[in-house]
Every structure is written in structure tokens, then in C-alpha cells.
Short mmCIF file of C-alpha atoms in Angstrom, two decimals:
data_model
loop_
_atom_site.label_atom_id
_atom_site.label_comp_id
_atom_site.label_asym_id
_atom_site.label_seq_id
_atom_site.Cartn_x
_atom_site.Cartn_y
_atom_site.Cartn_z
CA MET A 10 45.21 100.99 142.42
CA ALA A 11 48.90 99.52 143.43
CA GLY A 12 49.02 98.06 139.87
CA LYS A 13 47.97 101.38 138.23
CA ARG A 14 50.70 103.39 140.29
CA ALA A 15 53.41 100.66 139.46
CA SER A 16 52.60 100.88 136.05
CA LEU A 17 52.59 104.81 136.02
CA ASP A 18 56.22 104.57 137.90
CA SER A 19 57.63 102.32 135.23
CA LEU A 20 56.31 104.47 132.64
CA ARG A 21 57.52 107.64 134.15
CA GLN A 22 61.14 105.93 134.58
CA GLU A 23 61.19 104.78 131.01
CA LEU A 24 60.25 108.30 130.00
CA ARG A 25 63.08 109.74 132.04
CA ARG A 26 65.72 107.10 131.20
CA GLY A 27 66.56 108.50 127.91
CA SER A 28 66.52 111.88 128.66
CA LEU A 29 68.75 111.56 131.64
CA VAL A 30 71.59 110.71 129.44
CA LEU A 31 70.99 114.03 127.64
CA ALA A 32 70.97 115.75 131.13
CA VAL A 33 74.20 114.19 132.07
CA LEU A 34 75.87 115.05 128.83
CA ALA A 35 74.64 118.68 129.33
CA ALA A 36 76.02 118.77 132.60
CA THR A 37 79.50 117.47 132.04
CA GLY A 38 80.88 120.43 129.94
CA GLU A 39 82.82 121.40 132.99
CA GLU A 40 84.50 118.47 134.53
CA ALA A 41 83.22 117.35 137.76
CA TYR A 42 83.33 113.96 140.07
CA GLY A 43 80.06 112.24 140.57
CA ALA A 44 78.42 114.15 143.81
CA VAL A 45 79.11 117.56 142.27
CA LEU A 46 77.69 116.35 138.99
CA ARG A 47 74.59 115.13 141.12
CA GLU A 48 74.30 118.74 142.81
CA ARG A 49 74.70 120.37 139.40
CA LEU A 50 71.75 118.25 138.05
CA ALA A 51 69.87 118.85 141.13
CA GLU A 52 70.13 122.73 140.88
CA HIS A 53 68.34 122.17 137.35
CA ARG A 54 65.76 120.04 139.09
CA VAL A 55 66.93 116.76 137.39
CA LEU A 56 67.08 114.32 140.23
CA ILE A 57 69.09 110.94 139.89
CA GLU A 58 70.34 108.40 142.47
CA GLU A 59 73.72 107.91 142.99
CA GLY A 60 73.35 104.39 142.71
CA ALA A 61 72.10 105.17 139.11
CA LEU A 62 74.60 107.86 138.10
CA TYR A 63 78.03 105.95 138.39
CA PRO A 64 76.94 103.34 136.21
CA MET A 65 75.63 105.91 133.64
CA LEU A 66 78.97 107.57 133.59
CA ARG A 67 80.78 104.60 133.14
CA ARG A 68 78.54 103.43 130.25
CA LEU A 69 78.94 107.06 128.63
CA GLU A 70 82.56 106.72 128.93
CA GLU A 71 82.77 103.34 127.35
CA GLN A 72 80.78 104.78 124.51
CA GLY A 73 83.46 107.42 124.33
CA LEU A 74 80.91 110.14 125.02
CA LEU A 75 82.69 111.34 128.34
CA ALA A 76 86.37 111.08 129.41
CA SER A 77 87.61 110.43 133.04
CA GLU A 78 90.59 111.15 135.13
CA TRP A 79 91.34 110.14 138.78
CA ARG A 80 92.63 113.28 140.73
CA HIS A 81 92.93 114.16 144.31
CA GLU A 82 90.30 116.26 145.97
CA GLY A 83 90.98 117.14 149.78
CA SER A 84 92.03 113.92 151.12
CA ARG A 85 90.68 111.24 148.66
CA THR A 86 91.08 110.50 145.11
CA LYS A 87 88.12 111.16 142.91
CA ARG A 88 87.01 110.25 139.27
CA PHE A 89 86.56 113.48 137.39
CA TYR A 90 84.24 113.29 134.42
CA ARG A 91 84.27 115.37 131.21
CA ARG A 92 82.49 115.46 128.10
CA SER A 93 84.46 114.33 125.22
CA PRO A 94 84.64 116.04 121.86
CA PHE A 95 82.50 113.11 120.52
CA GLY A 96 80.27 113.65 123.49
CA SER A 97 79.61 117.15 122.48
CA GLU A 98 78.63 116.31 118.94
CA VAL A 99 76.27 113.77 120.36
CA LEU A 100 74.85 116.37 122.67
CA GLN A 101 74.08 118.69 119.69
CA ALA A 102 72.61 116.10 117.84
CA LEU A 103 70.57 114.62 120.51
CA SER A 104 69.38 118.24 121.79
CA GLU A 105 68.22 119.10 118.44
CA GLU A 106 66.14 115.86 118.43
CA TRP A 107 64.87 116.60 121.80
CA LYS A 108 63.64 119.94 120.83
CA ALA A 109 61.81 118.80 117.51
CA PHE A 110 60.31 116.19 119.41
CA SER A 111 59.21 118.08 122.50
CA GLU A 112 57.73 120.78 120.11
CA SER A 113 55.69 118.06 118.24
CA LEU A 114 54.52 116.47 121.58
CA GLU A 115 53.58 119.99 123.17
CA HIS A 116 51.52 120.49 120.12
CA LEU A 117 49.85 117.12 120.45
CA LEU A 118 49.04 117.49 124.24
CA GLY A 119 47.85 121.09 123.50
CA ASN A 120 45.38 119.61 121.23
CA GLN A 121 43.95 117.29 124.07
CA MET B 5 87.70 94.13 158.00
CA ASN B 6 85.00 96.94 158.50
CA GLU B 7 81.61 97.25 157.41
CA LEU B 8 82.70 99.29 154.22
CA ASP B 9 85.25 96.37 153.03
CA ARG B 10 82.58 93.58 153.81
CA TYR B 11 79.98 95.50 151.84
CA LEU B 12 82.50 96.30 148.82
CA ARG B 13 83.73 92.75 148.75
CA GLN B 14 80.12 91.65 148.29
CA VAL B 15 79.49 94.07 145.63
CA GLY B 16 82.76 92.86 144.08
CA PHE B 17 81.83 89.41 143.91
CA TRP B 18 79.08 90.23 141.35
CA LEU B 19 81.10 92.47 139.06
CA PRO B 20 82.82 91.69 135.89
CA ARG B 21 86.35 90.79 136.60
CA ARG B 22 87.66 93.19 134.06
CA GLN B 23 86.12 96.31 135.52
CA ARG B 24 86.12 95.19 139.30
CA ALA B 25 88.97 97.21 140.78
CA ASP B 26 88.23 100.21 139.08
CA ILE B 27 84.31 100.23 139.79
CA LEU B 28 85.25 99.31 143.47
CA ARG B 29 87.85 102.17 143.68
CA GLU B 30 85.06 104.81 142.61
CA LEU B 31 82.50 103.10 145.02
CA ARG B 32 84.93 103.21 147.67
CA GLY B 33 85.00 106.90 147.46
CA VAL B 34 81.17 107.43 147.08
CA LEU B 35 80.37 105.24 150.02
CA GLU B 36 83.13 107.00 152.36
CA ASP B 37 81.52 110.15 151.51
CA LEU B 38 77.99 108.56 152.35
CA LEU B 39 79.35 107.23 155.77
CA ALA B 40 80.96 110.54 156.67
CA ALA B 41 77.63 112.15 155.99
CA ALA B 42 75.95 109.73 158.17
CA GLU B 43 78.45 110.22 160.78
CA SER B 44 78.07 113.94 160.70
CA GLU B 45 74.35 113.75 160.97
CA ALA B 46 74.61 111.33 163.90
CA GLY B 47 77.03 113.50 165.61
CA ARG B 48 79.54 110.65 166.42
CA PRO B 49 81.29 107.86 164.99
CA LEU B 50 78.87 105.06 163.44
CA ASP B 51 78.87 101.77 165.18
CA PRO B 52 78.80 98.63 162.86
CA ARG B 53 74.99 98.35 162.86
CA GLN B 54 74.77 102.02 161.93
CA ALA B 55 77.36 101.72 159.26
CA ARG B 56 75.48 98.48 158.08
CA ALA B 57 72.30 100.38 157.90
CA ALA B 58 73.69 103.36 156.07
CA LEU B 59 75.21 101.18 153.43
CA SER B 60 72.14 99.14 153.00
CA ARG B 61 70.42 102.35 151.96
CA PHE B 62 72.81 102.58 148.94
CA GLY B 63 71.33 99.26 147.74
CA LEU B 64 71.83 95.34 147.88
CA PRO B 65 75.29 94.49 146.89
CA ALA B 66 73.97 92.15 144.08
CA LEU B 67 71.55 95.08 142.74
CA VAL B 68 74.21 97.63 142.89
CA ALA B 69 76.57 95.38 140.90
CA SER B 70 73.96 94.66 138.33
CA ARG B 71 73.51 98.42 137.42
CA TYR B 72 76.91 98.12 135.93
CA ALA B 73 76.34 95.17 134.06
CA SER B 74 76.65 95.80 130.23
CA ARG B 75 76.13 92.06 129.11
CA ARG B 76 73.57 91.66 126.42
CA PRO B 77 70.53 89.70 127.09
CA VAL B 78 70.68 85.96 125.85
CA VAL B 79 67.91 86.66 123.41
CA SER B 80 67.29 90.34 122.74
CA PRO B 81 63.76 91.97 123.38
CA ALA B 82 63.12 92.29 119.77
CA LEU B 83 63.10 88.16 119.21
CA SER B 84 61.85 87.38 122.87
CA HIS B 85 57.84 87.25 121.67
CA ALA B 86 59.20 84.78 118.78
CA PHE B 87 61.40 82.86 121.16
CA TRP B 88 58.63 81.95 123.78
CA ARG B 89 56.24 81.41 120.77
CA VAL B 90 58.82 78.83 119.01
CA LEU B 91 59.53 77.36 122.46
CA ALA B 92 55.99 76.65 123.23
CA ILE B 93 55.28 75.38 119.68
CA SER B 94 58.42 73.02 120.03
CA LEU B 95 57.58 71.77 123.50
CA ALA B 96 53.95 71.13 122.50
CA GLY B 97 55.15 69.17 119.38
CA ALA B 98 57.50 67.22 121.58
CA LEU B 99 54.46 66.16 123.95
CA LEU B 100 52.37 65.60 120.75
CA ALA B 101 54.97 63.06 119.45
CA GLN B 102 55.49 61.15 122.87
CA ALA B 103 51.49 61.08 123.13
CA VAL B 104 51.42 59.34 119.63
CA VAL B 105 54.38 57.07 120.83
CA LEU B 106 52.31 56.31 123.98
CA SER B 107 48.94 55.48 121.79
CA ILE B 108 51.05 53.19 119.38
CA ARG B 109 52.61 51.26 122.48
CA LEU B 110 49.21 50.98 123.91
CA ALA B 111 47.70 49.84 120.53
CA VAL B 112 50.04 47.11 120.10
CA GLY B 113 49.20 45.66 123.49
CA ALA B 114 52.09 47.15 125.91
CA ALA B 115 51.13 47.12 129.41
CA PRO B 116 49.90 50.96 130.40
CA ALA B 117 52.55 51.16 133.26
CA THR B 118 55.46 50.06 131.08
CA ALA B 119 54.23 52.30 128.22
CA LEU B 120 53.81 55.34 130.38
CA GLY B 121 57.13 54.71 132.05
CA PHE B 122 58.86 54.47 128.48
CA VAL B 123 57.21 57.88 127.32
CA ALA B 124 58.18 59.65 130.89
CA GLY B 125 61.63 58.50 130.57
CA LYS B 126 61.77 59.81 127.02
CA LEU B 127 60.28 63.07 128.05
CA PHE B 128 63.14 63.63 130.55
CA VAL B 129 65.51 63.81 127.56
CA VAL B 130 63.44 65.21 124.92
CA LEU B 131 61.99 68.43 126.81
CA PRO B 132 65.56 69.67 127.93
CA TRP B 133 66.93 69.11 124.43
CA THR B 134 64.00 71.09 123.11
CA VAL B 135 64.66 73.84 125.18
CA THR B 136 68.30 73.79 124.62
CA LEU B 137 67.92 73.72 120.94
CA VAL B 138 65.55 76.54 120.58
CA LEU B 139 67.49 78.53 123.05
CA PHE B 140 70.71 78.04 120.92
CA ALA B 141 68.81 78.66 117.59
CA PHE B 142 67.49 81.96 118.93
CA VAL B 143 71.03 82.90 120.40
CA LEU B 144 72.72 82.44 117.09
CA LEU B 145 69.76 84.32 115.02
CA ASP B 146 70.04 87.11 117.61
CA ARG B 147 73.78 87.33 116.94
CA ILE B 148 73.04 87.42 113.36
CA CYS B 149 70.47 89.97 113.46
CA VAL B 150 72.60 92.10 115.79
CA HIS B 151 75.58 91.84 113.65
CA ARG B 152 73.55 92.86 110.64
CA ALA B 153 71.94 95.75 112.43
CA ASP B 154 75.43 96.93 113.46
CA ALA B 155 76.80 96.87 110.01
CA SER B 156 73.95 98.49 108.24
CA SER B 157 74.21 101.48 110.99
CA LEU B 158 77.83 101.92 110.12
CA GLU B 159 76.88 102.54 106.21
#
């Protein structure tokens, strides 16, 4: 039973991993630092651990999909992230891909 | 040194040198917020034990750092099945070759203990070399395949 649960958890994580990139790209149209971005995602019921969000933001920036800037917020300096023009292009392409795939999948699941 | 500095130093140990300062700067801000939230929940300043407990909820330092790792695996997943297969065949071949050497030595009248000692000594050299050579061959193959895949994706 524990093995089945572990396997289900691992499949669930695998399923979410790719879609989280899409969610983060969609949420960074307006610039935000990590905690705000996490809240923004949570408002749309997309939950992501802090420990996973920051490395992902950095990876997306390295790929040129996000741009970032250090800025003062209250008494602290925070790193603000925003989608780059290339990120917007990729978001557009990925969301089309997502919609087409999701449509096919829903059709397939509807036949079960 | 407070608990936050200690935790960040532990994370920093595992981070790639090139990005270390930048990642730690960002993590410090995140963890300061986390400690401030824990403090306001507790209603008083955290003692070192409580601060350690709050920080440990963020994750083990080595695991936190590993999430930032962007280094490619030594052998990529696409080739890993072939790698294990070739390694197993090569090791079996090396063992078989030494079994043949052992049989020949015994057939020509060598003392069993001497023949076994000779083959055991050879195996100590042959097996690590087999693993090393197969690994290097696959690392090279992996780089060539990835290079080709990158080149064709740009076309």
C-alpha cells in the first residue's frame, strides 16, 4: 500500500513538474519577488514549495525566460522577477501546446 | 554567528562557487522572512533551538543546495540503460577471462592457492579498470549525442 502511494506521489509530481513552469511564466507578467509570486500562484490554487520555487526562478532566468533585479522592499532588498520578451514568446507557444494536449487528454479521459 | 548564518554557511558549502553569493543573498531574505513569521507566531523572539527548528523545516542544507544544481548527470537517462547493460557484460567478460586464466594455471599444475591468489590480484586491477573505461566511453558517447541533439535542434 505504501509502495502504491509512493508511486502515485511520484507520478503526481512528474505530472506537475512541467506544468509548474507554465504556471510560473503565466504569473510573472507583472514583476514580483518570490513570496508574492507564491501567493499569486496560490490564489489560483497552484501550490509550490518555497524551496522549489526559488531554484526554478533561477533556472528560468538562466534560460532567458525571466529577468530579475534586486530592489528595496521595506527594510530588505528582494529579487524581483519578471517575464522576459522571450519568456512571453515561450509562454504563448507552451500554452497553445498545453491547450491542445489538455483537449486531447480530456477527450481520451471522457471515453474511459 | 547566529543560527541563520550557520544554516546559510552549510547551504553555501554545497552550492556551485560561481552562483554561491547570489543564491545565498536571495536565500537570506527568504529565511529572514520565514524566521520573522515563526517569531510572530510564537509571540516572542526565537531562542536558538526554535530558530534551528524553523530553519530545518526549509530543508536539509545539502538538499536545499541540490535544488539549484544544474550540472548534467554523468550519463544521461537516455543512455543509462545501455550503460548498465554494457557495464554488466564487460564485468562478466572480465570475470570469465580470469576464470579461463585460473583454469589454465590449474591445468598446467600450479598450486590452487597460488593460482587463486594470482587471479584475485589481477581482478583487483581489472575490475576497477573495466568500470572506469566503460564509464569514460559512455561519458564521451553522451557528450557526442547531446552535442548532435543540440545542433539538430538549432537547425
